[in-house]
Amino acid sequence: MDASLINGIGAYSKKKTSLINGRNDPQLADALKKISPEAQKKTRAKAEEFESMFLNSMFSQMTTGVKGEGPFGDTPGTGVWRSMLTDEYSKSFTKSGGIGISNDVFRTLILQQANRAG
């Protein structure tokens, strides 16, 4: 399967549309034509980084009040360990498709770049 389809965005050359979150998006398809593949790759990376930071914040808030034994216990090193764990969780979630934030951020950034390119 095409890697771009796995990431939620794939261009169809015959229809000149793109899929984002499962929807055809002709506006995105036109914008992608104006943006270099290198810039698209950088934009995709930044969008995924943003989603990862959002998820990290969400996971951190979810585990803040957890007390008890085991990995979520209340020991001096738990805070450091928990922050590393939530960071890895967020990266893993994003790599496996995330929750859709990066696709929308990517679309918005590409449309802004295309408008600047004229």
PDB file of C-alpha atoms in Angstrom:
ATOM      1  CA  MET A   1       0.000   0.000   0.000  1.00  0.00           C
ATOM      2  CA  ASP A   2       1.166   3.508  -0.769  1.00  0.00           C
ATOM      3  CA  ALA A   3       2.811   5.091   2.301  1.00  0.00           C
ATOM      4  CA  SER A   4       0.901   8.337   1.743  1.00  0.00           C
ATOM      5  CA  LEU A   5      -2.398   6.449   2.026  1.00  0.00           C
ATOM      6  CA  ILE A   6      -1.263   4.888   5.290  1.00  0.00           C
ATOM      7  CA  ASN A   7      -0.617   8.378   6.659  1.00  0.00           C
ATOM      8  CA  GLY A   8      -4.139   9.448   5.724  1.00  0.00           C
ATOM      9  CA  ILE A   9      -3.257  11.607   2.748  1.00  0.00           C
ATOM     10  CA  GLY A  10      -2.924  10.227  -0.747  1.00  0.00           C
ATOM     11  CA  ALA A  11      -3.091  11.908  -4.111  1.00  0.00           C
ATOM     12  CA  TYR A  12      -5.116  10.365  -6.922  1.00  0.00           C
ATOM     13  CA  SER A  13      -3.668  11.546 -10.212  1.00  0.00           C
ATOM     14  CA  LYS A  14      -6.788  10.727 -12.302  1.00  0.00           C
ATOM     15  CA  LYS A  15      -9.265  12.591 -10.100  1.00  0.00           C
ATOM     16  CA  LYS A  16      -6.775  15.248  -8.989  1.00  0.00           C
ATOM     17  CA  THR A  17      -8.067  15.000  -5.430  1.00  0.00           C
ATOM     18  CA  SER A  18      -6.516  13.951  -2.175  1.00  0.00           C
ATOM     19  CA  LEU A  19      -7.796  11.998   0.759  1.00  0.00           C
ATOM     20  CA  ILE A  20      -7.543  13.463   4.216  1.00  0.00           C
ATOM     21  CA  ASN A  21      -9.117  11.591   7.094  1.00  0.00           C
ATOM     22  CA  GLY A  22     -10.952   9.483   4.503  1.00  0.00           C
ATOM     23  CA  ARG A  23     -12.450  12.417   2.562  1.00  0.00           C
ATOM     24  CA  ASN A  24     -11.658  13.616  -0.960  1.00  0.00           C
ATOM     25  CA  ASP A  25     -10.133  17.066  -0.804  1.00  0.00           C
ATOM     26  CA  PRO A  26      -9.581  18.754  -4.192  1.00  0.00           C
ATOM     27  CA  GLN A  27      -8.400  21.966  -2.504  1.00  0.00           C
ATOM     28  CA  LEU A  28      -5.575  20.054  -0.806  1.00  0.00           C
ATOM     29  CA  ALA A  29      -4.699  18.296  -4.075  1.00  0.00           C
ATOM     30  CA  ASP A  30      -4.261  21.659  -5.811  1.00  0.00           C
ATOM     31  CA  ALA A  31      -2.200  23.011  -2.925  1.00  0.00           C
ATOM     32  CA  LEU A  32       0.094  19.963  -2.918  1.00  0.00           C
ATOM     33  CA  LYS A  33       0.992  20.677  -6.562  1.00  0.00           C
ATOM     34  CA  LYS A  34       2.431  24.048  -5.517  1.00  0.00           C
ATOM     35  CA  ILE A  35       4.547  22.689  -2.651  1.00  0.00           C
ATOM     36  CA  SER A  36       7.778  20.761  -3.181  1.00  0.00           C
ATOM     37  CA  PRO A  37       7.989  17.170  -1.911  1.00  0.00           C
ATOM     38  CA  GLU A  38      10.724  18.220   0.525  1.00  0.00           C
ATOM     39  CA  ALA A  39       8.524  20.947   1.992  1.00  0.00           C
ATOM     40  CA  GLN A  40       5.620  18.497   2.213  1.00  0.00           C
ATOM     41  CA  LYS A  41       7.820  16.059   4.121  1.00  0.00           C
ATOM     42  CA  LYS A  42       8.941  18.751   6.570  1.00  0.00           C
ATOM     43  CA  THR A  43       5.367  19.933   7.035  1.00  0.00           C
ATOM     44  CA  ARG A  44       4.184  16.370   7.690  1.00  0.00           C
ATOM     45  CA  ALA A  45       6.949  15.933  10.299  1.00  0.00           C
ATOM     46  CA  LYS A  46       6.004  19.185  12.057  1.00  0.00           C
ATOM     47  CA  ALA A  47       2.306  18.249  12.060  1.00  0.00           C
ATOM     48  CA  GLU A  48       3.115  14.863  13.608  1.00  0.00           C
ATOM     49  CA  GLU A  49       5.384  16.544  16.152  1.00  0.00           C
ATOM     50  CA  PHE A  50       2.511  18.844  17.118  1.00  0.00           C
ATOM     51  CA  GLU A  51       0.130  15.898  17.572  1.00  0.00           C
ATOM     52  CA  SER A  52       2.744  14.086  19.637  1.00  0.00           C
ATOM     53  CA  MET A  53       3.132  17.108  21.945  1.00  0.00           C
ATOM     54  CA  PHE A  54      -0.646  17.363  22.326  1.00  0.00           C
ATOM     55  CA  LEU A  55      -0.932  13.668  23.188  1.00  0.00           C
ATOM     56  CA  ASN A  56       1.990  13.947  25.613  1.00  0.00           C
ATOM     57  CA  SER A  57       0.197  16.761  27.423  1.00  0.00           C
ATOM     58  CA  MET A  58      -3.017  14.749  27.509  1.00  0.00           C
ATOM     59  CA  PHE A  59      -1.290  11.606  28.834  1.00  0.00           C
ATOM     60  CA  SER A  60       0.597  13.638  31.443  1.00  0.00           C
ATOM     61  CA  GLN A  61      -2.655  15.078  32.747  1.00  0.00           C
ATOM     62  CA  MET A  62      -4.233  11.621  32.833  1.00  0.00           C
ATOM     63  CA  THR A  63      -1.494  10.192  35.057  1.00  0.00           C
ATOM     64  CA  THR A  64      -0.812  13.198  37.320  1.00  0.00           C
ATOM     65  CA  GLY A  65      -3.058  12.101  40.180  1.00  0.00           C
ATOM     66  CA  VAL A  66      -2.336   8.362  39.965  1.00  0.00           C
ATOM     67  CA  LYS A  67      -0.873   6.990  43.193  1.00  0.00           C
ATOM     68  CA  GLY A  68      -0.163   3.449  44.288  1.00  0.00           C
ATOM     69  CA  GLU A  69       2.274   0.628  43.729  1.00  0.00           C
ATOM     70  CA  GLY A  70       4.045  -0.436  40.570  1.00  0.00           C
ATOM     71  CA  PRO A  71       5.076   1.780  37.673  1.00  0.00           C
ATOM     72  CA  PHE A  72       2.590   4.489  38.650  1.00  0.00           C
ATOM     73  CA  GLY A  73       3.573   4.452  42.303  1.00  0.00           C
ATOM     74  CA  ASP A  74       4.448   7.468  44.388  1.00  0.00           C
ATOM     75  CA  THR A  75       8.249   7.332  44.655  1.00  0.00           C
ATOM     76  CA  PRO A  76      10.849  10.065  44.018  1.00  0.00           C
ATOM     77  CA  GLY A  77      11.808   8.642  40.606  1.00  0.00           C
ATOM     78  CA  THR A  78       8.265   8.085  39.435  1.00  0.00           C
ATOM     79  CA  GLY A  79       7.843  11.591  38.032  1.00  0.00           C
ATOM     80  CA  VAL A  80      10.862  11.232  35.750  1.00  0.00           C
ATOM     81  CA  TRP A  81       9.890   7.739  34.696  1.00  0.00           C
ATOM     82  CA  ARG A  82       6.272   8.756  34.087  1.00  0.00           C
ATOM     83  CA  SER A  83       7.293  11.723  31.907  1.00  0.00           C
ATOM     84  CA  MET A  84       9.472   9.461  29.746  1.00  0.00           C
ATOM     85  CA  LEU A  85       6.672   6.895  29.519  1.00  0.00           C
ATOM     86  CA  THR A  86       4.079   9.451  28.429  1.00  0.00           C
ATOM     87  CA  ASP A  87       6.527  10.852  25.877  1.00  0.00           C
ATOM     88  CA  GLU A  88       7.032   7.406  24.359  1.00  0.00           C
ATOM     89  CA  TYR A  89       3.289   6.702  24.430  1.00  0.00           C
ATOM     90  CA  SER A  90       2.594   9.917  22.551  1.00  0.00           C
ATOM     91  CA  LYS A  91       5.245   9.176  19.904  1.00  0.00           C
ATOM     92  CA  SER A  92       3.932   5.638  19.483  1.00  0.00           C
ATOM     93  CA  PHE A  93       0.325   6.801  19.116  1.00  0.00           C
ATOM     94  CA  THR A  94       1.330   9.393  16.524  1.00  0.00           C
ATOM     95  CA  LYS A  95       3.425   6.913  14.499  1.00  0.00           C
ATOM     96  CA  SER A  96       0.534   4.462  14.386  1.00  0.00           C
ATOM     97  CA  GLY A  97      -1.884   7.030  12.976  1.00  0.00           C
ATOM     98  CA  GLY A  98      -2.649   9.188  15.976  1.00  0.00           C
ATOM     99  CA  ILE A  99      -6.077  10.636  16.563  1.00  0.00           C
ATOM    100  CA  GLY A 100      -6.259  12.729  13.382  1.00  0.00           C
ATOM    101  CA  ILE A 101      -4.852  16.019  14.591  1.00  0.00           C
ATOM    102  CA  SER A 102      -1.713  15.827  12.449  1.00  0.00           C
ATOM    103  CA  ASN A 103      -3.747  15.370   9.235  1.00  0.00           C
ATOM    104  CA  ASP A 104      -5.751  18.520   9.886  1.00  0.00           C
ATOM    105  CA  VAL A 105      -2.651  20.484  10.923  1.00  0.00           C
ATOM    106  CA  PHE A 106      -0.841  19.243   7.794  1.00  0.00           C
ATOM    107  CA  ARG A 107      -3.756  20.310   5.581  1.00  0.00           C
ATOM    108  CA  THR A 108      -3.919  23.766   7.141  1.00  0.00           C
ATOM    109  CA  LEU A 109      -0.160  24.336   6.841  1.00  0.00           C
ATOM    110  CA  ILE A 110      -0.051  23.126   3.213  1.00  0.00           C
ATOM    111  CA  LEU A 111      -2.946  25.415   2.259  1.00  0.00           C
ATOM    112  CA  GLN A 112      -1.189  28.370   3.920  1.00  0.00           C
ATOM    113  CA  GLN A 113       2.080  27.578   2.121  1.00  0.00           C
ATOM    114  CA  ALA A 114       0.282  27.236  -1.229  1.00  0.00           C
ATOM    115  CA  ASN A 115      -1.462  30.592  -0.749  1.00  0.00           C
ATOM    116  CA  ARG A 116       1.896  32.247  -0.073  1.00  0.00           C
ATOM    117  CA  ALA A 117       3.406  30.558  -3.137  1.00  0.00           C
ATOM    118  CA  GLY A 118       0.612  32.062  -5.205  1.00  0.00           C
TER     119      GLY A 118
END
